[in-house]
Amino acid sequence: MDKLPLETSGEDSAIRFRDCFSVRYIQSAAVLCRLGYGIEKICAVSGSPSQDMLLQHEAFILNSILSTVSFLESTVNELYADAADDAYFFADEENEALLRTIGEKWHNEKNFDRAPMISKYQKILAIAEKPLFEEGDQAYANVRTLVEIRNHLMHYKREWVVIRDRGAAADGDETQAEKFEKIVRKKFAINPLAPKNLPFFPDKCLGHGCAEWALINSVIFTDEFFRRLGLPVPYEGVRDDLATR
């Protein structure tokens, strides 16, 4: 369900509803992830992919990752918006009281909008007097890395990329590609369609393995966030749609 209950007031009043774009984003991420996986499976059997297939694969994987981070952002933004607007749709009075507390204690919308996405999750937990994510938490660390990857993709700056033999020492400052490789190289399978002579990031990084890792860890993170708050997750009704392959 991607829309919250309709509201009417009066015989001639307008119909109002609140959309859940977070649900649309995570569904989109899963669909694109599966499409990218499908191309990798086809190419594993048929051999060298065509340029059109490579382009499709890149589009699916890239936008799956971007949609996953958009899911993370919209999830916390929607929760805050419901709290700030007194838009409570829970039958549980305790849950409504929690949202009311969040809205009252974080009432400055400009400060909320300017806060980094991960900080929003942490501050809401702090306001609710629930345990915060620790730096060593794996899902939390993975989400932070995912946001770094998204930021690099969205605010891309051209740089020289050096292809070195495995184990060769860098002879200067590390490139962004080398930094990301150190962080995520062993977290997921590399893109099987990337030629061997290309750098890890973005070519070998942006495959189905990365998109799947991003989606799974994002849901693990938000599941735990809502569990700590004691609130139902907004995407519970679409879990069956979130398969990654």
PDB file of C-alpha atoms in Angstrom:
ATOM      1  CA  MET A   1       0.000   0.000   0.000  1.00  0.00           C
ATOM      2  CA  ASP A   2       1.617   3.251  -1.091  1.00  0.00           C
ATOM      3  CA  LYS A   3      -1.056   5.688   0.095  1.00  0.00           C
ATOM      4  CA  LEU A   4      -2.198   6.397   3.617  1.00  0.00           C
ATOM      5  CA  PRO A   5      -5.932   6.630   4.430  1.00  0.00           C
ATOM      6  CA  LEU A   6      -8.085   9.210   2.697  1.00  0.00           C
ATOM      7  CA  GLU A   7      -9.569  12.063   4.681  1.00  0.00           C
ATOM      8  CA  THR A   8     -12.709  14.089   4.005  1.00  0.00           C
ATOM      9  CA  SER A   9     -14.424  16.795   6.013  1.00  0.00           C
ATOM     10  CA  GLY A  10     -17.788  18.175   5.012  1.00  0.00           C
ATOM     11  CA  GLU A  11     -20.127  17.416   2.127  1.00  0.00           C
ATOM     12  CA  ASP A  12     -18.267  19.471  -0.489  1.00  0.00           C
ATOM     13  CA  SER A  13     -14.744  19.075   0.869  1.00  0.00           C
ATOM     14  CA  ALA A  14     -11.735  17.973  -1.152  1.00  0.00           C
ATOM     15  CA  ILE A  15     -10.329  14.481  -0.711  1.00  0.00           C
ATOM     16  CA  ARG A  16      -6.905  14.398   0.937  1.00  0.00           C
ATOM     17  CA  PHE A  17      -4.347  11.608   1.066  1.00  0.00           C
ATOM     18  CA  ARG A  18      -0.684  11.196   1.980  1.00  0.00           C
ATOM     19  CA  ASP A  19       1.477   9.288  -0.464  1.00  0.00           C
ATOM     20  CA  CYS A  20       4.305   6.955   0.602  1.00  0.00           C
ATOM     21  CA  PHE A  21       7.013   7.493  -1.978  1.00  0.00           C
ATOM     22  CA  SER A  22       9.404   5.451   0.136  1.00  0.00           C
ATOM     23  CA  VAL A  23       7.427   2.346  -0.843  1.00  0.00           C
ATOM     24  CA  ARG A  24       7.572   3.272  -4.537  1.00  0.00           C
ATOM     25  CA  TYR A  25      11.324   3.790  -4.340  1.00  0.00           C
ATOM     26  CA  ILE A  26      12.102   0.433  -2.715  1.00  0.00           C
ATOM     27  CA  GLN A  27       9.807  -1.398  -5.120  1.00  0.00           C
ATOM     28  CA  SER A  28      11.518   0.342  -8.041  1.00  0.00           C
ATOM     29  CA  ALA A  29      14.946  -0.527  -6.655  1.00  0.00           C
ATOM     30  CA  ALA A  30      13.971  -4.206  -6.428  1.00  0.00           C
ATOM     31  CA  VAL A  31      12.535  -4.316  -9.964  1.00  0.00           C
ATOM     32  CA  LEU A  32      15.671  -2.712 -11.416  1.00  0.00           C
ATOM     33  CA  CYS A  33      17.911  -4.997  -9.373  1.00  0.00           C
ATOM     34  CA  ARG A  34      16.140  -8.067 -10.767  1.00  0.00           C
ATOM     35  CA  LEU A  35      16.400  -6.733 -14.317  1.00  0.00           C
ATOM     36  CA  GLY A  36      20.136  -6.196 -13.896  1.00  0.00           C
ATOM     37  CA  TYR A  37      20.489  -9.724 -12.529  1.00  0.00           C
ATOM     38  CA  GLY A  38      18.580 -11.091 -15.512  1.00  0.00           C
ATOM     39  CA  ILE A  39      21.016  -9.528 -17.968  1.00  0.00           C
ATOM     40  CA  GLU A  40      24.011 -10.898 -16.055  1.00  0.00           C
ATOM     41  CA  LYS A  41      22.497 -14.400 -16.165  1.00  0.00           C
ATOM     42  CA  ILE A  42      21.795 -14.158 -19.899  1.00  0.00           C
ATOM     43  CA  CYS A  43      25.341 -12.990 -20.591  1.00  0.00           C
ATOM     44  CA  ALA A  44      26.799 -15.770 -18.459  1.00  0.00           C
ATOM     45  CA  VAL A  45      25.270 -18.240 -20.918  1.00  0.00           C
ATOM     46  CA  SER A  46      25.440 -16.367 -24.229  1.00  0.00           C
ATOM     47  CA  GLY A  47      28.911 -14.877 -23.863  1.00  0.00           C
ATOM     48  CA  SER A  48      29.867 -11.319 -24.802  1.00  0.00           C
ATOM     49  CA  PRO A  49      26.974  -8.871 -24.273  1.00  0.00           C
ATOM     50  CA  SER A  50      25.929  -6.385 -26.936  1.00  0.00           C
ATOM     51  CA  GLN A  51      26.411  -2.670 -26.368  1.00  0.00           C
ATOM     52  CA  ASP A  52      22.652  -2.321 -25.929  1.00  0.00           C
ATOM     53  CA  MET A  53      22.626  -4.954 -23.188  1.00  0.00           C
ATOM     54  CA  LEU A  54      25.535  -3.263 -21.436  1.00  0.00           C
ATOM     55  CA  LEU A  55      23.708   0.051 -21.551  1.00  0.00           C
ATOM     56  CA  GLN A  56      20.525  -1.497 -20.163  1.00  0.00           C
ATOM     57  CA  HIS A  57      22.463  -3.261 -17.413  1.00  0.00           C
ATOM     58  CA  GLU A  58      24.196  -0.054 -16.373  1.00  0.00           C
ATOM     59  CA  ALA A  59      20.898   1.840 -16.339  1.00  0.00           C
ATOM     60  CA  PHE A  60      19.181  -0.831 -14.224  1.00  0.00           C
ATOM     61  CA  ILE A  61      21.982  -1.139 -11.670  1.00  0.00           C
ATOM     62  CA  LEU A  62      22.753   2.563 -11.394  1.00  0.00           C
ATOM     63  CA  ASN A  63      19.124   3.518 -10.874  1.00  0.00           C
ATOM     64  CA  SER A  64      18.480   0.639  -8.499  1.00  0.00           C
ATOM     65  CA  ILE A  65      21.214   2.004  -6.225  1.00  0.00           C
ATOM     66  CA  LEU A  66      19.919   5.575  -6.501  1.00  0.00           C
ATOM     67  CA  SER A  67      16.344   4.420  -5.790  1.00  0.00           C
ATOM     68  CA  THR A  68      17.531   2.508  -2.725  1.00  0.00           C
ATOM     69  CA  VAL A  69      19.082   5.634  -1.207  1.00  0.00           C
ATOM     70  CA  SER A  70      15.969   7.622  -2.154  1.00  0.00           C
ATOM     71  CA  PHE A  71      14.004   5.011  -0.187  1.00  0.00           C
ATOM     72  CA  LEU A  72      16.172   5.637   2.871  1.00  0.00           C
ATOM     73  CA  GLU A  73      15.760   9.394   2.582  1.00  0.00           C
ATOM     74  CA  SER A  74      12.018   9.396   1.952  1.00  0.00           C
ATOM     75  CA  THR A  75      11.357   6.866   4.737  1.00  0.00           C
ATOM     76  CA  VAL A  76      12.741   9.107   7.465  1.00  0.00           C
ATOM     77  CA  ASN A  77      11.338  12.256   5.823  1.00  0.00           C
ATOM     78  CA  GLU A  78       7.825  10.767   5.711  1.00  0.00           C
ATOM     79  CA  LEU A  79       8.009   9.701   9.345  1.00  0.00           C
ATOM     80  CA  TYR A  80       9.030  13.205  10.368  1.00  0.00           C
ATOM     81  CA  ALA A  81       6.336  14.784   8.165  1.00  0.00           C
ATOM     82  CA  ASP A  82       3.639  12.660   9.808  1.00  0.00           C
ATOM     83  CA  ALA A  83       4.935  13.648  13.241  1.00  0.00           C
ATOM     84  CA  ALA A  84       5.183  17.354  12.352  1.00  0.00           C
ATOM     85  CA  ASP A  85       1.726  17.443  10.698  1.00  0.00           C
ATOM     86  CA  ASP A  86      -0.063  15.499  13.448  1.00  0.00           C
ATOM     87  CA  ALA A  87      -0.942  12.932  10.792  1.00  0.00           C
ATOM     88  CA  TYR A  88      -1.301   9.823  12.919  1.00  0.00           C
ATOM     89  CA  PHE A  89      -2.666   6.658  11.337  1.00  0.00           C
ATOM     90  CA  PHE A  90      -1.916   4.163  14.075  1.00  0.00           C
ATOM     91  CA  ALA A  91      -4.615   2.512  16.170  1.00  0.00           C
ATOM     92  CA  ASP A  92      -2.090   2.144  18.984  1.00  0.00           C
ATOM     93  CA  GLU A  93      -2.192   5.189  21.289  1.00  0.00           C
ATOM     94  CA  GLU A  94       1.407   4.547  22.362  1.00  0.00           C
ATOM     95  CA  ASN A  95       2.585   4.837  18.757  1.00  0.00           C
ATOM     96  CA  GLU A  96       0.657   8.056  18.255  1.00  0.00           C
ATOM     97  CA  ALA A  97       2.154   9.452  21.448  1.00  0.00           C
ATOM     98  CA  LEU A  98       5.630   8.638  20.137  1.00  0.00           C
ATOM     99  CA  LEU A  99       5.032  10.520  16.880  1.00  0.00           C
ATOM    100  CA  ARG A 100       3.609  13.442  18.828  1.00  0.00           C
ATOM    101  CA  THR A 101       6.785  13.541  20.938  1.00  0.00           C
ATOM    102  CA  ILE A 102       8.963  13.554  17.817  1.00  0.00           C
ATOM    103  CA  GLY A 103       6.941  16.399  16.315  1.00  0.00           C
ATOM    104  CA  GLU A 104       7.093  18.445  19.507  1.00  0.00           C
ATOM    105  CA  LYS A 105      10.799  17.959  20.229  1.00  0.00           C
ATOM    106  CA  TRP A 106      11.988  18.437  16.651  1.00  0.00           C
ATOM    107  CA  HIS A 107       9.674  21.208  15.560  1.00  0.00           C
ATOM    108  CA  ASN A 108      12.179  23.195  13.478  1.00  0.00           C
ATOM    109  CA  GLU A 109      11.540  21.965   9.921  1.00  0.00           C
ATOM    110  CA  LYS A 110      14.528  23.870   8.477  1.00  0.00           C
ATOM    111  CA  ASN A 111      16.907  22.156  10.881  1.00  0.00           C
ATOM    112  CA  PHE A 112      15.421  18.801   9.926  1.00  0.00           C
ATOM    113  CA  ASP A 113      15.781  19.449   6.194  1.00  0.00           C
ATOM    114  CA  ARG A 114      19.415  20.481   6.588  1.00  0.00           C
ATOM    115  CA  ALA A 115      20.439  17.484   8.679  1.00  0.00           C
ATOM    116  CA  PRO A 116      22.313  14.632   6.947  1.00  0.00           C
ATOM    117  CA  MET A 117      20.072  11.666   6.245  1.00  0.00           C
ATOM    118  CA  ILE A 118      21.780   9.257   8.670  1.00  0.00           C
ATOM    119  CA  SER A 119      21.693  11.935  11.379  1.00  0.00           C
ATOM    120  CA  LYS A 120      17.912  12.178  10.997  1.00  0.00           C
ATOM    121  CA  TYR A 121      17.531   8.500  11.879  1.00  0.00           C
ATOM    122  CA  GLN A 122      19.822   8.861  14.865  1.00  0.00           C
ATOM    123  CA  LYS A 123      18.157  12.015  16.169  1.00  0.00           C
ATOM    124  CA  ILE A 124      14.671  10.506  15.959  1.00  0.00           C
ATOM    125  CA  LEU A 125      15.896   7.535  17.988  1.00  0.00           C
ATOM    126  CA  ALA A 126      17.438   9.929  20.512  1.00  0.00           C
ATOM    127  CA  ILE A 127      14.197  11.933  20.813  1.00  0.00           C
ATOM    128  CA  ALA A 128      12.268   8.695  21.324  1.00  0.00           C
ATOM    129  CA  GLU A 129      14.834   7.684  23.970  1.00  0.00           C
ATOM    130  CA  LYS A 130      15.672   4.522  22.053  1.00  0.00           C
ATOM    131  CA  PRO A 131      19.146   3.002  21.495  1.00  0.00           C
ATOM    132  CA  LEU A 132      21.090   4.702  18.703  1.00  0.00           C
ATOM    133  CA  PHE A 133      22.966   2.777  16.008  1.00  0.00           C
ATOM    134  CA  GLU A 134      26.573   2.235  16.998  1.00  0.00           C
ATOM    135  CA  GLU A 135      29.436   2.852  14.607  1.00  0.00           C
ATOM    136  CA  GLY A 136      30.268  -0.842  14.605  1.00  0.00           C
ATOM    137  CA  ASP A 137      26.759  -1.901  13.551  1.00  0.00           C
ATOM    138  CA  GLN A 138      27.207  -3.616  10.166  1.00  0.00           C
ATOM    139  CA  ALA A 139      23.966  -2.484   8.533  1.00  0.00           C
ATOM    140  CA  TYR A 140      24.525   1.066   9.774  1.00  0.00           C
ATOM    141  CA  ALA A 141      28.093   1.079   8.416  1.00  0.00           C
ATOM    142  CA  ASN A 142      26.935  -0.356   5.087  1.00  0.00           C
ATOM    143  CA  VAL A 143      24.231   2.293   4.720  1.00  0.00           C
ATOM    144  CA  ARG A 144      26.784   5.017   5.381  1.00  0.00           C
ATOM    145  CA  THR A 145      29.030   3.543   2.696  1.00  0.00           C
ATOM    146  CA  LEU A 146      26.072   3.316   0.318  1.00  0.00           C
ATOM    147  CA  VAL A 147      25.313   7.002   0.851  1.00  0.00           C
ATOM    148  CA  GLU A 148      28.954   7.818   0.066  1.00  0.00           C
ATOM    149  CA  ILE A 149      28.688   5.872  -3.195  1.00  0.00           C
ATOM    150  CA  ARG A 150      25.441   7.659  -4.083  1.00  0.00           C
ATOM    151  CA  ASN A 151      26.948  11.053  -3.283  1.00  0.00           C
ATOM    152  CA  HIS A 152      29.949  10.319  -5.473  1.00  0.00           C
ATOM    153  CA  LEU A 153      27.672   9.281  -8.330  1.00  0.00           C
ATOM    154  CA  MET A 154      25.368  12.277  -7.948  1.00  0.00           C
ATOM    155  CA  HIS A 155      28.172  14.822  -7.513  1.00  0.00           C
ATOM    156  CA  TYR A 156      30.689  13.150  -9.767  1.00  0.00           C
ATOM    157  CA  LYS A 157      33.980  14.935 -10.434  1.00  0.00           C
ATOM    158  CA  ARG A 158      36.307  13.704 -13.118  1.00  0.00           C
ATOM    159  CA  GLU A 159      39.649  12.451 -11.915  1.00  0.00           C
ATOM    160  CA  TRP A 160      42.630  10.524 -13.230  1.00  0.00           C
ATOM    161  CA  VAL A 161      42.222   6.810 -12.646  1.00  0.00           C
ATOM    162  CA  VAL A 162      45.328   4.678 -12.340  1.00  0.00           C
ATOM    163  CA  ILE A 163      45.213   0.960 -13.180  1.00  0.00           C
ATOM    164  CA  ARG A 164      47.777  -0.808 -10.982  1.00  0.00           C
ATOM    165  CA  ASP A 165      48.796  -4.419 -10.680  1.00  0.00           C
ATOM    166  CA  ARG A 166      47.223  -6.133  -7.685  1.00  0.00           C
ATOM    167  CA  GLY A 167      49.257  -5.328  -4.589  1.00  0.00           C
ATOM    168  CA  ALA A 168      51.189  -2.460  -6.185  1.00  0.00           C
ATOM    169  CA  ALA A 169      51.655   0.515  -3.886  1.00  0.00           C
ATOM    170  CA  ALA A 170      50.143   3.882  -4.757  1.00  0.00           C
ATOM    171  CA  ASP A 171      52.701   6.508  -5.751  1.00  0.00           C
ATOM    172  CA  GLY A 172      50.550   9.462  -4.705  1.00  0.00           C
ATOM    173  CA  ASP A 173      47.178  10.389  -3.208  1.00  0.00           C
ATOM    174  CA  GLU A 174      44.510   7.700  -3.488  1.00  0.00           C
ATOM    175  CA  THR A 175      41.839   8.266  -6.104  1.00  0.00           C
ATOM    176  CA  GLN A 176      38.157   8.083  -5.134  1.00  0.00           C
ATOM    177  CA  ALA A 177      37.980   4.782  -7.018  1.00  0.00           C
ATOM    178  CA  GLU A 178      40.783   3.312  -4.899  1.00  0.00           C
ATOM    179  CA  LYS A 179      39.175   4.506  -1.662  1.00  0.00           C
ATOM    180  CA  PHE A 180      35.856   2.857  -2.519  1.00  0.00           C
ATOM    181  CA  GLU A 181      37.580  -0.355  -3.564  1.00  0.00           C
ATOM    182  CA  LYS A 182      39.227  -0.668  -0.152  1.00  0.00           C
ATOM    183  CA  ILE A 183      35.878  -0.192   1.599  1.00  0.00           C
ATOM    184  CA  VAL A 184      33.539  -2.386  -0.446  1.00  0.00           C
ATOM    185  CA  ARG A 185      35.647  -4.808  -2.475  1.00  0.00           C
ATOM    186  CA  LYS A 186      34.774  -7.813  -0.293  1.00  0.00           C
ATOM    187  CA  LYS A 187      31.192  -6.838   0.520  1.00  0.00           C
ATOM    188  CA  PHE A 188      29.612  -8.109  -2.702  1.00  0.00           C
ATOM    189  CA  ALA A 189      30.328  -9.820  -6.021  1.00  0.00           C
ATOM    190  CA  ILE A 190      31.854  -7.538  -8.645  1.00  0.00           C
ATOM    191  CA  ASN A 191      30.134  -6.733 -11.928  1.00  0.00           C
ATOM    192  CA  PRO A 192      30.805  -9.769 -14.172  1.00  0.00           C
ATOM    193  CA  LEU A 193      30.225  -7.677 -17.307  1.00  0.00           C
ATOM    194  CA  ALA A 194      33.054  -5.228 -16.583  1.00  0.00           C
ATOM    195  CA  PRO A 195      36.245  -5.757 -18.617  1.00  0.00           C
ATOM    196  CA  LYS A 196      39.232  -6.803 -16.500  1.00  0.00           C
ATOM    197  CA  ASN A 197      41.327  -3.778 -17.481  1.00  0.00           C
ATOM    198  CA  LEU A 198      38.864  -1.257 -16.003  1.00  0.00           C
ATOM    199  CA  PRO A 199      39.006   0.148 -12.457  1.00  0.00           C
ATOM    200  CA  PHE A 200      36.905  -1.219  -9.611  1.00  0.00           C
ATOM    201  CA  PHE A 201      34.837   1.950  -9.268  1.00  0.00           C
ATOM    202  CA  PRO A 202      32.567   2.510 -11.039  1.00  0.00           C
ATOM    203  CA  ASP A 203      32.820  -0.294 -13.617  1.00  0.00           C
ATOM    204  CA  LYS A 204      33.406  -3.393 -11.491  1.00  0.00           C
ATOM    205  CA  CYS A 205      31.517  -1.998  -8.515  1.00  0.00           C
ATOM    206  CA  LEU A 206      28.222  -1.248 -10.255  1.00  0.00           C
ATOM    207  CA  GLY A 207      26.847  -4.715 -10.862  1.00  0.00           C
ATOM    208  CA  HIS A 208      23.962  -6.749  -9.479  1.00  0.00           C
ATOM    209  CA  GLY A 209      26.048  -7.624  -6.430  1.00  0.00           C
ATOM    210  CA  CYS A 210      26.241  -3.973  -5.379  1.00  0.00           C
ATOM    211  CA  ALA A 211      22.562  -3.259  -6.077  1.00  0.00           C
ATOM    212  CA  GLU A 212      21.502  -6.341  -4.113  1.00  0.00           C
ATOM    213  CA  TRP A 213      23.833  -5.486  -1.217  1.00  0.00           C
ATOM    214  CA  ALA A 214      22.450  -1.937  -1.144  1.00  0.00           C
ATOM    215  CA  LEU A 215      18.808  -2.993  -1.094  1.00  0.00           C
ATOM    216  CA  ILE A 216      19.155  -5.804   1.437  1.00  0.00           C
ATOM    217  CA  ASN A 217      21.202  -3.744   3.900  1.00  0.00           C
ATOM    218  CA  SER A 218      18.907  -0.731   3.559  1.00  0.00           C
ATOM    219  CA  VAL A 219      15.881  -2.824   4.487  1.00  0.00           C
ATOM    220  CA  ILE A 220      17.790  -4.451   7.365  1.00  0.00           C
ATOM    221  CA  PHE A 221      18.650  -0.957   8.600  1.00  0.00           C
ATOM    222  CA  THR A 222      15.108   0.451   8.361  1.00  0.00           C
ATOM    223  CA  ASP A 223      13.633  -2.741   9.839  1.00  0.00           C
ATOM    224  CA  GLU A 224      15.846  -2.278  12.871  1.00  0.00           C
ATOM    225  CA  PHE A 225      15.069   1.450  13.063  1.00  0.00           C
ATOM    226  CA  PHE A 226      11.315   0.851  13.219  1.00  0.00           C
ATOM    227  CA  ARG A 227      11.785  -2.080  15.588  1.00  0.00           C
ATOM    228  CA  ARG A 228      13.610   0.176  18.026  1.00  0.00           C
ATOM    229  CA  LEU A 229      10.851   2.759  17.753  1.00  0.00           C
ATOM    230  CA  GLY A 230       8.159   0.120  18.100  1.00  0.00           C
ATOM    231  CA  LEU A 231       6.410   1.364  14.949  1.00  0.00           C
ATOM    232  CA  PRO A 232       5.151  -0.684  11.970  1.00  0.00           C
ATOM    233  CA  VAL A 233       7.257  -0.441   8.824  1.00  0.00           C
ATOM    234  CA  PRO A 234       5.509   1.373   5.937  1.00  0.00           C
ATOM    235  CA  TYR A 235       6.610  -1.225   3.374  1.00  0.00           C
ATOM    236  CA  GLU A 236       5.388  -4.331   5.218  1.00  0.00           C
ATOM    237  CA  GLY A 237       2.663  -4.921   2.629  1.00  0.00           C
ATOM    238  CA  VAL A 238       5.138  -5.077  -0.270  1.00  0.00           C
ATOM    239  CA  ARG A 239       7.888  -7.307   1.163  1.00  0.00           C
ATOM    240  CA  ASP A 240       7.065  -9.978  -1.382  1.00  0.00           C
ATOM    241  CA  ASP A 241       7.921  -7.434  -4.101  1.00  0.00           C
ATOM    242  CA  LEU A 242      11.446  -6.879  -2.787  1.00  0.00           C
ATOM    243  CA  ALA A 243      13.157  -9.957  -4.199  1.00  0.00           C
ATOM    244  CA  THR A 244      16.542  -9.077  -5.705  1.00  0.00           C
ATOM    245  CA  ARG A 245      16.858 -11.887  -8.255  1.00  0.00           C
TER     246      ARG A 245
END
